[in-house]
Coordinates of C-alpha atoms in Angstrom, one line a residue:
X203 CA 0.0 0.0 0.0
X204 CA 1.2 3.2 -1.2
X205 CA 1.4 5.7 2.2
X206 CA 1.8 9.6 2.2
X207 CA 4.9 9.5 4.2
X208 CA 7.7 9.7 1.4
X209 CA 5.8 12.7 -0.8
X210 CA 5.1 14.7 2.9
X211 CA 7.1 17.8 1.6
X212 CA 6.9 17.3 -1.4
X213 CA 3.2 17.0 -2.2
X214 CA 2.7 20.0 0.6
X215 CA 5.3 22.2 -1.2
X216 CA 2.9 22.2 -4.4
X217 CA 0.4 22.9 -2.0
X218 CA 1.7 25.8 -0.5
X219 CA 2.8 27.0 -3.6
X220 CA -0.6 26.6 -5.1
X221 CA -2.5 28.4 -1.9
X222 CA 0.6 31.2 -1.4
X223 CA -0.1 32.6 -5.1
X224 CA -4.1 32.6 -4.8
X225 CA -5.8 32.4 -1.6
X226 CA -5.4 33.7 1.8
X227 CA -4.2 31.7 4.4
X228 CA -7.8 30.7 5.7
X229 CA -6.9 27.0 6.5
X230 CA -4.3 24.4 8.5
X231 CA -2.7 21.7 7.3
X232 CA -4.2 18.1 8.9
X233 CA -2.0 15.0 9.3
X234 CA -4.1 11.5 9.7
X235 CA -3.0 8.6 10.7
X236 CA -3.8 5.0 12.0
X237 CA -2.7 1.2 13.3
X238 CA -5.6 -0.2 11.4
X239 CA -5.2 -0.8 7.4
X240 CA -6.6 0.2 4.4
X241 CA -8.8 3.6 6.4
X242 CA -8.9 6.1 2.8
X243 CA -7.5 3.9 0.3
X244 CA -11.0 5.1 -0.8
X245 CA -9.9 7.9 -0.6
X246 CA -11.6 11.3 -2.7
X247 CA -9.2 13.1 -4.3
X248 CA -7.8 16.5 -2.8
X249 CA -7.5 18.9 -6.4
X250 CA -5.2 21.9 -6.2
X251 CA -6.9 25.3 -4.3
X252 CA -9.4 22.4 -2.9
X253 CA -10.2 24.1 0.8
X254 CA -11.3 21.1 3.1
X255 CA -14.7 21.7 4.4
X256 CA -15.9 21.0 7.9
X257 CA -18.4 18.3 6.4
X258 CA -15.6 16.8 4.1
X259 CA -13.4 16.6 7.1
X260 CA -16.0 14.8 9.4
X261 CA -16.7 12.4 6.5
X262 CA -12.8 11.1 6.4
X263 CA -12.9 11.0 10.1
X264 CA -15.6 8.5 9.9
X265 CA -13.6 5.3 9.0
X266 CA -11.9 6.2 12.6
X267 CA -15.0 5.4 14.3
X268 CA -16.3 2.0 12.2
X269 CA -13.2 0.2 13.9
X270 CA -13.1 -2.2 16.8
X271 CA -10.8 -0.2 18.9
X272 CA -11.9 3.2 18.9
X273 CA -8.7 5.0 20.7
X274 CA -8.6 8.5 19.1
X275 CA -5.2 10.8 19.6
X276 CA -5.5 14.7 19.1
X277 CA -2.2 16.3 18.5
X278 CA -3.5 20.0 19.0
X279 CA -1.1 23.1 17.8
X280 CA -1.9 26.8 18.5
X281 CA -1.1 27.6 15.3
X282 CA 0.5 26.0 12.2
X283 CA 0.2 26.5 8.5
X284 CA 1.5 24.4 5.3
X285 CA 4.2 26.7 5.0
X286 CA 5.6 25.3 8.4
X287 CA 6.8 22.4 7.1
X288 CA 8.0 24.0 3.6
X289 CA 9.7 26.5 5.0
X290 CA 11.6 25.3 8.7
X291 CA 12.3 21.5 7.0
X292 CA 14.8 23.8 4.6
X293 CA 16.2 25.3 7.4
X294 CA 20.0 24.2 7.4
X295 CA 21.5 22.9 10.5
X296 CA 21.3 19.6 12.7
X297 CA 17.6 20.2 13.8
X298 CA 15.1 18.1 11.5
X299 CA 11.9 19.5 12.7
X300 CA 9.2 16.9 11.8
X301 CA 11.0 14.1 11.2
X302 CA 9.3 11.5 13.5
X303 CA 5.7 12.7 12.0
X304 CA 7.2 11.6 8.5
X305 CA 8.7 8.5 9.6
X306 CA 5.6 7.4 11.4
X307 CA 3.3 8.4 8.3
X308 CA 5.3 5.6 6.2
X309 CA 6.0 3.1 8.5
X310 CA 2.2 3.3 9.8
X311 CA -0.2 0.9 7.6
X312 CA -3.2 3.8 7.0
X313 CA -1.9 7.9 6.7
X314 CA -3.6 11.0 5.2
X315 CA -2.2 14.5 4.7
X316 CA -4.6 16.9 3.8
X317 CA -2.8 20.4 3.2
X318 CA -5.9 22.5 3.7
X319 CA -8.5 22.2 5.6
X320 CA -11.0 25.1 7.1
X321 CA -9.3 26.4 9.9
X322 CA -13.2 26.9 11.4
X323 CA -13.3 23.0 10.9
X324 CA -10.1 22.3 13.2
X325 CA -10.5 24.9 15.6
X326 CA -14.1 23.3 16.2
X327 CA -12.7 19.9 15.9
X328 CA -12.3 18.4 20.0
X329 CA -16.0 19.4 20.3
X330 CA -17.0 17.3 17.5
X331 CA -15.1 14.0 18.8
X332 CA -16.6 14.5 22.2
X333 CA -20.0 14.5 20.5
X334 CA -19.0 11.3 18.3
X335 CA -18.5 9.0 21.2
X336 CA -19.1 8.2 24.7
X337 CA -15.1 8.6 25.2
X338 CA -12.9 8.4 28.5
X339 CA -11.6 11.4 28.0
X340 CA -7.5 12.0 29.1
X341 CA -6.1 15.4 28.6
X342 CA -2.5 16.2 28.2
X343 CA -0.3 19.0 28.8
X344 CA 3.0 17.1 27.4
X345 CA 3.5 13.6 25.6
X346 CA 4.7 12.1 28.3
X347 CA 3.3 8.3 28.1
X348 CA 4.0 7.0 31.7
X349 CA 1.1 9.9 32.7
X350 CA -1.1 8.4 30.0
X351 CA -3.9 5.9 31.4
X352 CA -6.1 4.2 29.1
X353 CA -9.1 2.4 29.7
X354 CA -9.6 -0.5 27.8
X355 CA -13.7 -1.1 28.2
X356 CA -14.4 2.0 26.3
X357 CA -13.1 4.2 23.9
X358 CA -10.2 6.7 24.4
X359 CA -10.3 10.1 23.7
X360 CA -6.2 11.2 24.4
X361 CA -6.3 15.2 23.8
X362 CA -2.8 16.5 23.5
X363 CA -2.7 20.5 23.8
X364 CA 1.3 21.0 22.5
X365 CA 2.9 24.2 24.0
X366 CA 2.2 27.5 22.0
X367 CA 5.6 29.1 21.0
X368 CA 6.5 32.3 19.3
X369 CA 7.9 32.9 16.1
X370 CA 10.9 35.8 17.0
X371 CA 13.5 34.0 15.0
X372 CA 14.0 31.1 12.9
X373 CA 16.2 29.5 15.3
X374 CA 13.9 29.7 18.4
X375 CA 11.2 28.5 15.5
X376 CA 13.3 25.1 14.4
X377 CA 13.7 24.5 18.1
X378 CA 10.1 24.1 19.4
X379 CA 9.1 22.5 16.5
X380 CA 11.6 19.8 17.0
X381 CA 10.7 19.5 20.3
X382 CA 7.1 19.1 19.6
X383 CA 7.9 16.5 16.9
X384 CA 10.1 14.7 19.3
X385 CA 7.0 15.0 22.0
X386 CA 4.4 13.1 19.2
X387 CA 7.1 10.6 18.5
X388 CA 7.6 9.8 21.7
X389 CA 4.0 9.0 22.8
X390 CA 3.1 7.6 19.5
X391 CA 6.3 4.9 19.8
X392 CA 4.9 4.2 23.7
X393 CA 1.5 3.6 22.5
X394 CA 2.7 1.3 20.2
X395 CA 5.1 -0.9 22.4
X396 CA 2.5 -1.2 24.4
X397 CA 0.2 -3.0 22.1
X398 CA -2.7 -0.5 21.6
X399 CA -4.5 0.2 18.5
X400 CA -5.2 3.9 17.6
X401 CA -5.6 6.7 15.3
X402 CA -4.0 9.7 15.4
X403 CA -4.8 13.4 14.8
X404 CA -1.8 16.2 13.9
X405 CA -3.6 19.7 13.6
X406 CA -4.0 23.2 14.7
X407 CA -6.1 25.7 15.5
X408 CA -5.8 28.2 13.0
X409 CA -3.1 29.3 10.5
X410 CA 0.0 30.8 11.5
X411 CA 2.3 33.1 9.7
X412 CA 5.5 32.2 8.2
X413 CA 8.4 34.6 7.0
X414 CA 8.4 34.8 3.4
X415 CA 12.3 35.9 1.6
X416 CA 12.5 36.4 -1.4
X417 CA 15.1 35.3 -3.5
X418 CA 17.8 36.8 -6.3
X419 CA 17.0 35.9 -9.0
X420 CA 20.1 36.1 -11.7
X421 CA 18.3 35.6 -14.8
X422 CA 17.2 38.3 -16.7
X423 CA 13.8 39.2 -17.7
X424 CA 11.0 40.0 -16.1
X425 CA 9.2 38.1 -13.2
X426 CA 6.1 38.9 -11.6
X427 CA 6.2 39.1 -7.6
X428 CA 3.8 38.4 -5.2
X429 CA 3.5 39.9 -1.6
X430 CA 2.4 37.8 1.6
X431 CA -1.4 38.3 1.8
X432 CA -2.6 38.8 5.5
X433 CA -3.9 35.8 7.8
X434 CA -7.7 36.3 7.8
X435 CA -8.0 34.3 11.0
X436 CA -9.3 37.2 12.8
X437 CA -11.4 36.1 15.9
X438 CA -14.9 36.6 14.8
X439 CA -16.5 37.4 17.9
X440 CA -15.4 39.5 21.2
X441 CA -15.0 38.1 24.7
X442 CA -17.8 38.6 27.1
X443 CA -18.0 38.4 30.4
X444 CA -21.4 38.4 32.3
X445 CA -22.2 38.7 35.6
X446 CA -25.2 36.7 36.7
X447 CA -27.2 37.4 33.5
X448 CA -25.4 40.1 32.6
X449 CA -23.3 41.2 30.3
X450 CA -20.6 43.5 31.7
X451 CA -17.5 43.7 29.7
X452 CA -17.0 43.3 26.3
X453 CA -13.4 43.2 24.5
X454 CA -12.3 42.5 21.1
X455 CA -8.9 42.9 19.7
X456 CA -7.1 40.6 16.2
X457 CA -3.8 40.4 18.3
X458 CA -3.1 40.7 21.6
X459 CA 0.7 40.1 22.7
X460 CA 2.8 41.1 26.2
X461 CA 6.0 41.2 26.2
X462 CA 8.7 40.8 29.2
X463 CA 11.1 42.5 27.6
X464 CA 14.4 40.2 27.5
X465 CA 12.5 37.1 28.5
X466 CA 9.9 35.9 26.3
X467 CA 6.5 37.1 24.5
X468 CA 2.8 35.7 24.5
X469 CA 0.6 35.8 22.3
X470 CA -2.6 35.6 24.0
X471 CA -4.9 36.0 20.8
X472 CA -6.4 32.5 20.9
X473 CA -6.1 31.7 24.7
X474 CA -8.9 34.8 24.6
X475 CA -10.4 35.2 21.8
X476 CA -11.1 31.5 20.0
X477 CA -10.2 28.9 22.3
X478 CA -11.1 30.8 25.5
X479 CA -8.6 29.0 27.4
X480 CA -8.4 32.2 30.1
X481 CA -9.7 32.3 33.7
X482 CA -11.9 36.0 34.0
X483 CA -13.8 35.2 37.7
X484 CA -12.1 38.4 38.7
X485 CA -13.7 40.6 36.9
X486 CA -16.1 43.1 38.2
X487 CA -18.0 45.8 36.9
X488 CA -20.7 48.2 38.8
X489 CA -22.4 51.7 37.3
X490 CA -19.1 53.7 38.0
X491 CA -16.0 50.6 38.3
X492 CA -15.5 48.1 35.4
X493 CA -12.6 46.1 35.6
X494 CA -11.9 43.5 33.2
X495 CA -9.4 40.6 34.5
X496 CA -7.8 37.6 32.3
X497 CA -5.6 35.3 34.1
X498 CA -3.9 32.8 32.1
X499 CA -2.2 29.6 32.9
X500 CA -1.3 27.2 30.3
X501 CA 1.8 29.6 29.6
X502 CA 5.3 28.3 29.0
X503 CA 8.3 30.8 31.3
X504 CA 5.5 31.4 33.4
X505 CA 5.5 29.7 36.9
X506 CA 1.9 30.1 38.0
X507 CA 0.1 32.5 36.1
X508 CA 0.0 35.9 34.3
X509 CA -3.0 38.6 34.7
X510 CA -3.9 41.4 33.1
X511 CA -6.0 44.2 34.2
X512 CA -8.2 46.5 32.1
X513 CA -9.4 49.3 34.6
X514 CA -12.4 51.4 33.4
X515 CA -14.0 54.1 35.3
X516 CA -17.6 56.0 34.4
X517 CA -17.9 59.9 35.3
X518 CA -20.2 62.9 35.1
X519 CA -18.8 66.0 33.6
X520 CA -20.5 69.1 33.9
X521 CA -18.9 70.8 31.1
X522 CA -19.8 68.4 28.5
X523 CA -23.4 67.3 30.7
X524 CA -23.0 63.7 29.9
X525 CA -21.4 60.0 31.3
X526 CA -18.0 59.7 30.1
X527 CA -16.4 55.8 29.7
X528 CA -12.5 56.3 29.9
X529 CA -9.8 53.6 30.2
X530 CA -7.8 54.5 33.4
X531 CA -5.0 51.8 32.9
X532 CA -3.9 48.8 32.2
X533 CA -1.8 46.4 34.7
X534 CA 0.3 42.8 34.4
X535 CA 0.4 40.6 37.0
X536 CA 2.8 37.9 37.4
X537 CA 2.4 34.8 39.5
X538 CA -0.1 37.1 42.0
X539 CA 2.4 39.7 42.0
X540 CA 1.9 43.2 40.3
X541 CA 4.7 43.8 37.8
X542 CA 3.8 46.5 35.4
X543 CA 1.1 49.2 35.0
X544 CA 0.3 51.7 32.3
X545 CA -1.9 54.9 31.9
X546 CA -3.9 54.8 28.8
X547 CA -4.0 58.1 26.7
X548 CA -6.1 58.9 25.2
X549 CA -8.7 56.7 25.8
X550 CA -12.5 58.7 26.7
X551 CA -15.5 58.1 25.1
X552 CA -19.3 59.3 25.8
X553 CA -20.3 56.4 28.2
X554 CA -22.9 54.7 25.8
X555 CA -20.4 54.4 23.2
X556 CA -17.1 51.2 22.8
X557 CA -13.7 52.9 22.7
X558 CA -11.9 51.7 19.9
X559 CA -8.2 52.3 18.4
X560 CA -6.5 50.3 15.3
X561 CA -3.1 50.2 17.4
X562 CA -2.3 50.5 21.4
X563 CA 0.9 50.0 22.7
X564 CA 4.1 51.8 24.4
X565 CA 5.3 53.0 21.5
X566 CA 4.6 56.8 20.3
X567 CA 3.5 56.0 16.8
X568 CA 0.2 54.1 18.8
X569 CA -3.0 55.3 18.2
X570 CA -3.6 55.1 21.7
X571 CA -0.3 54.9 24.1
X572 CA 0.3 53.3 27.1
X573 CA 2.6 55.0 29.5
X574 CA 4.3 52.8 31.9
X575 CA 4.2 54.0 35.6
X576 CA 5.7 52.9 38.8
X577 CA 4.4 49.7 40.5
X578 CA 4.2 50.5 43.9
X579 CA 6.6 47.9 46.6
X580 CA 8.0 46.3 43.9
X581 CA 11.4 45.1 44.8
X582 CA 12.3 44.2 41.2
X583 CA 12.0 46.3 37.9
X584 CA 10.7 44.7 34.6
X585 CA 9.8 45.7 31.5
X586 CA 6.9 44.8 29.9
X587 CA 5.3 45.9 26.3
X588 CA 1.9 45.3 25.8
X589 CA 0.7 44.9 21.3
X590 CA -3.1 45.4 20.9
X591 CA -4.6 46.0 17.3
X592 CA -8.0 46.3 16.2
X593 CA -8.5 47.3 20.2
X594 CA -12.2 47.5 21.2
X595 CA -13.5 47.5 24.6
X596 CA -16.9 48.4 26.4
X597 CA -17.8 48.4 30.0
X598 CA -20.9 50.0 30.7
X599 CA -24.3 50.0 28.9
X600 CA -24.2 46.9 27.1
X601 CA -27.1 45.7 25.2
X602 CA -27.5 42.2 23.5
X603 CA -24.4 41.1 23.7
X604 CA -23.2 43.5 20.9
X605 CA -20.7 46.6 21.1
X606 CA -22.7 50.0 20.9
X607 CA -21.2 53.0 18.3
X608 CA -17.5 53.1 18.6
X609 CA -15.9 56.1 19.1
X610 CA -12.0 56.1 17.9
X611 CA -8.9 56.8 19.7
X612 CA -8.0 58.8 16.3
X613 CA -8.0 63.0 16.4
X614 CA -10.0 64.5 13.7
X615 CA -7.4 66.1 12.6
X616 CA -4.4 64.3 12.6
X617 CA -0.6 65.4 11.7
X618 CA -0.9 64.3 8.1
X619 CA -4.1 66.3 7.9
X620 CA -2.9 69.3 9.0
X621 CA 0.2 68.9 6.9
X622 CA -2.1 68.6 3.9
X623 CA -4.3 71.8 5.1
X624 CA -1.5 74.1 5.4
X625 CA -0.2 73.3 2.2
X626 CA -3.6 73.6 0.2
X627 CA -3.3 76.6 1.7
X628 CA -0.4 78.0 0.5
X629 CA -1.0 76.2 -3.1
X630 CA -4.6 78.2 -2.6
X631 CA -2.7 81.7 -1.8
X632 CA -0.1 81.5 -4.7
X633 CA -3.4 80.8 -7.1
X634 CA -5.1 83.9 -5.9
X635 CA -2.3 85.8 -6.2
X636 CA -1.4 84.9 -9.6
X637 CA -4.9 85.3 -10.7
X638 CA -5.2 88.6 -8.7
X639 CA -2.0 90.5 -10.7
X640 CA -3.6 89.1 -14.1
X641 CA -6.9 90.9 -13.3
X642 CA -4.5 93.9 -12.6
X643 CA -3.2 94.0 -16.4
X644 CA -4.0 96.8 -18.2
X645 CA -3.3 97.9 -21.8
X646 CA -2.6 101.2 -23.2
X647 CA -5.4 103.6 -24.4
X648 CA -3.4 105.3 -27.1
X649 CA -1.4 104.5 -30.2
X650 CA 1.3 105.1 -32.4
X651 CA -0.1 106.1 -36.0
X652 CA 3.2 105.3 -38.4
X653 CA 0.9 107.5 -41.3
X654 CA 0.1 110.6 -38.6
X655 CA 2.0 112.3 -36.4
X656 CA 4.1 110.7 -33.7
X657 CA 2.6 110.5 -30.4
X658 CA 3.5 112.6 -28.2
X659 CA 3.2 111.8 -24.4
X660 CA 3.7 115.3 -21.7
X661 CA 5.9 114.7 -19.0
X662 CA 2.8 115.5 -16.7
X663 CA 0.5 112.7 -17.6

C-alpha cells in the first residue's frame, strides 16, 4: 500500500505554492494517521486550491469510528500553517523539525495529509469528537506516556494540547518544532510498544504566519512578484463576560501580545479570543467601576500564572453634561504579583459608546499609548510591552451582547491632515495671487499712427 509519508514535503510544497499565489491563508494543514489498514484507500481526491470543508473533514474522520478499537489521539497546535513544514524543513543545520511525524506516516499501515483544511473546521474539531462517542476522556499538557492511562472497556479520547511558542527568530522556531515532533514521536512509539491500537490526529487551531524571503533571482527578464497576503484568521466574535445574566464587559482585539522584555513574548490572541482558554472570575463591573481581569495559565516561562488588568472608570462632567467611559489603565500581573502598569491616553469616550483604536501599545507612533508608571513595593524592575490592534473595549451600557457605536482613539485632525491643510493653503494663496495681478493688467489707451504724427506723451500725464 502506497502511504503519504515519502511525498510529505513534497506533495505539501505544491500545495503551498498553489494556496501562497491565490488564496489567503484561511486554513491548516491536517495530518491522519492510524494502526488499522486500508482507512482512505478510498480515498476522494484533494485537487489543487481544494479548501477542506468541515463536512468533508468529518466524513474522512468516519472510518476512525467504524473500527473495533476506537482509541482516538488529538495532537493540537496553536497555530501552524502548510508553510511550516515547507519552510523550517529547509532550514539548514542539525535540527530536522518533523522528522518522527514523516517517519511514522510511512512506516504506519493507513496515513492521510490533507494540506488545507477550514481552519473553522479544526478549531471546532475536540468538540466534534466529544460528541461522536461516549469517550474516556484523558487530557494532556505534554507527551509524556508513563502519565497516559487508558481504559480498555471504552473508547479513548487522548487530547494533547502542545505548548504555543513564538515565532521571534528562525532558530527559536526550528527548536520548538523539534521539540514538539520529538513530543508526538515519543507518545506515538509508547502507545505502540504497548500493544494499543489507535488513530492519530496532527492539527491546529488556525493558521499561522511564516516569514516569506524572497530570493535573487540572476536571470534576466521580467518576473512577476507576489507579496504575503494577511492571515484572515481574525477572531470573529469578542470576549464577554457576564455577571449573573449580565453582560458586563465586552473586548475585542485581532492580536493581543505582552511582552517581558528580555525574557519571552505571549501571544494571548487565541487563549482569549477563540479557544477561551483564560480564567476571567475576577472581573467586576458596577455603574461607576469596570474592571476587566484575564488570568492565564497554560503559559510556558510562566510559573503560575499571568494577569492582566483593564481598569475602566464611568464619570459625570458638567462641562460636556453627559457620562464619560474612559480607560484608566492597564496592569500585568505575574504569579499574583503586580509587575507592570500603564496609563492609557487617550482613551474617553461618551459612556454609551465602545472605545476603539487600530493600534495601542508603548510606543509613540500608537493610536492610543500606554505609558508605563511605577508599580508600587515592587522590589524588582521589569519591562513589559503590551501589542493590541483592532483594540475595542466596552464596559458599561451593554445591550444584546453586541458593542454599541464606537468612538476612535483617532483625532480628527491628525498630523498628516494638518500637513495637507497648510499646504492647500499656500497652493490656494499663490493661485489667488497669480490670478489677482492678471486681473491687474491693463493695456494702453493710445497708439502710435506710423501714417500721422508721432505720439506725443507730456511729461505731466
Amino acid at each position: 500500500m502506497e502511504t503519504y509519508g515519502d511525498v510529505l514535503v513534497p506533495f505539501i510544497c505544491t500545495f503551498s505554492a498553489l494556496f501562497g499565489a491565490v488564496f489567503p491563508r484561511s486554513h491548516v494543514p491536517a495530518l491522519l494517521w492510524s494502526t488499522h489498514g486500508s482507512l482512505w484507500d478510498s480515498k476522494p481526491a484533494v485537487h489543487e486550491g481544494h479548501i477542506i470543508s468541515g463536512n468533508e473533514l468529518h466524513l474522512l474522520l468516519q472510518p476512525v469510528f467504524t473500527q473495533n478499537s476506537n482509541n482516538l489521539v488529538l495532537f493540537l497546535q496553536d497555530k501552524i500553517s502548510v508553510e511550516d513544514f515547507t519552510y523550517y524543513s529547509e532550514i539548514h543545520g542539525n535540527e530536522k523539525p518533523f522528522h518522527s511525524v514523516q517517519e511514522i506516516l510511512s512506516s504506519l499501515p493507513s496515513s492521510l495529509v490533507l494540506p488545507a483544511v477550514d481552519w473553522k473546521a479544526t478549531n471546532h474539531l475536540l468538540d466534534y469528537l466529544q460528541k461522536k462517542a461516549h469517550w474516556h476522556l484523558v487530557n494532556m499538557s505534554d507527551c509524556h506516556a508513563s502519565e497516559l492511562t487508558v481504559e480498555p472497556s471504552k473508547p479513548n479520547l487522548i487530547v494533547v494540547k502542545l505548548q504555543p511558542f513564538n515565532r521571534t527568530n528562525d532558530f527559536s522556531a526550528v527548536k520548538a518544532f523539534v521539540e514538539t515532533d520529538n513530543q508526538i514521536g515519543k507518545l506515538t512509539k509508547a502507545l505502540l510498544n504497548r500493544g494499543i491500537t489507535f488513530s492519530a490526529i496532527y492539527t491546529a487551531m488556525r493558521p499561522s504566519r511564516v516569514p516569506v524571503y524572497a530570493t535573487i533571482v540572476t536571470q534576466p527578464g521580467r518576473r512577476l512578484m507576489a507579496t504575503e497576503a494577511q492571515s484572515p484568521t481574525a477572531p470573529d466574535h469578542p470576549f464577554i463576560w457576564t455577571s449573573g445574566n449580565q453582560s458586563c464587559i465586552l473586548m475585542y482585539a485581532t492580536n493581543f501580545t505582552v511582552t517581558a522584555v528580555g525574557r519571552t513574548s505571549f501571544d494571548l490572541t487565541n487563549a482569549t479570543f477563540i479557544s477561551q482558554d483564560v480564567d476571567a472570575n475576577s472581573s467586576y463591573c458596577s455603574n461607576m467601576t469596570t474592571i476587566l481581569s484575564l488570568r492565564y495559565t497554560n503559559l510556558t516561562n510562566i510559573n503560575k500564572s499571568l494577569e492582566v488588568r483593564f481598569l475602566l472608570t464611568n464619570h459625570f462632567y458638567l462641562g460636556s453634561a453627559r457620562n464619560w467611559s474612559t480607560l484608566d489603565s492597564v496592569q500585568i500581573f505575574e504569579d499574583g504579583n503586580q509587575v507592570a502598569q500603564f496609563n492609557v491616553y487617550p482613551a474617553s469616550v461618551p459612556a454609551e459608546y465602545s472605545f476603539h483604536c487600530q493600534l495601542v501599545g508603548t510606543s509613540e507612533q500608537h493610536g492610543a499609548r500606554l505609558v508605563s508608571v511605577p508599580v508600587v513595593n515592587q522590589t524588582v524592575t521589569q519591562n513589559w510591552d503590551i501589542l493590541i490592534t483592532d483594540f475595542q473595549i466596552q464596559g458599561f451600557n451593554i445591550k444584546n451582547n453586541q458593542f454599541s457605536y464606537a468612538s476612535d482613539c483617532a483625532a480628527f485632525f491628525s498630523p498628516a491632515i494638518w500637513m495637507g491643510l497648510v499646504t492647500s493653503l499656500v497652493l490656494l494663496w499663490i493661485l489667488c495671487y497669480g490670478i489677482f495681478m492678471i486681473m491687474r493688467l491693463s493695456t494702453n489707451d493710445r497708439f502710435d499712427d506710423p501714417k500721422g504724427q508721432p505720439l506725443s506723451v507730456p511729461q505731466t500725464e
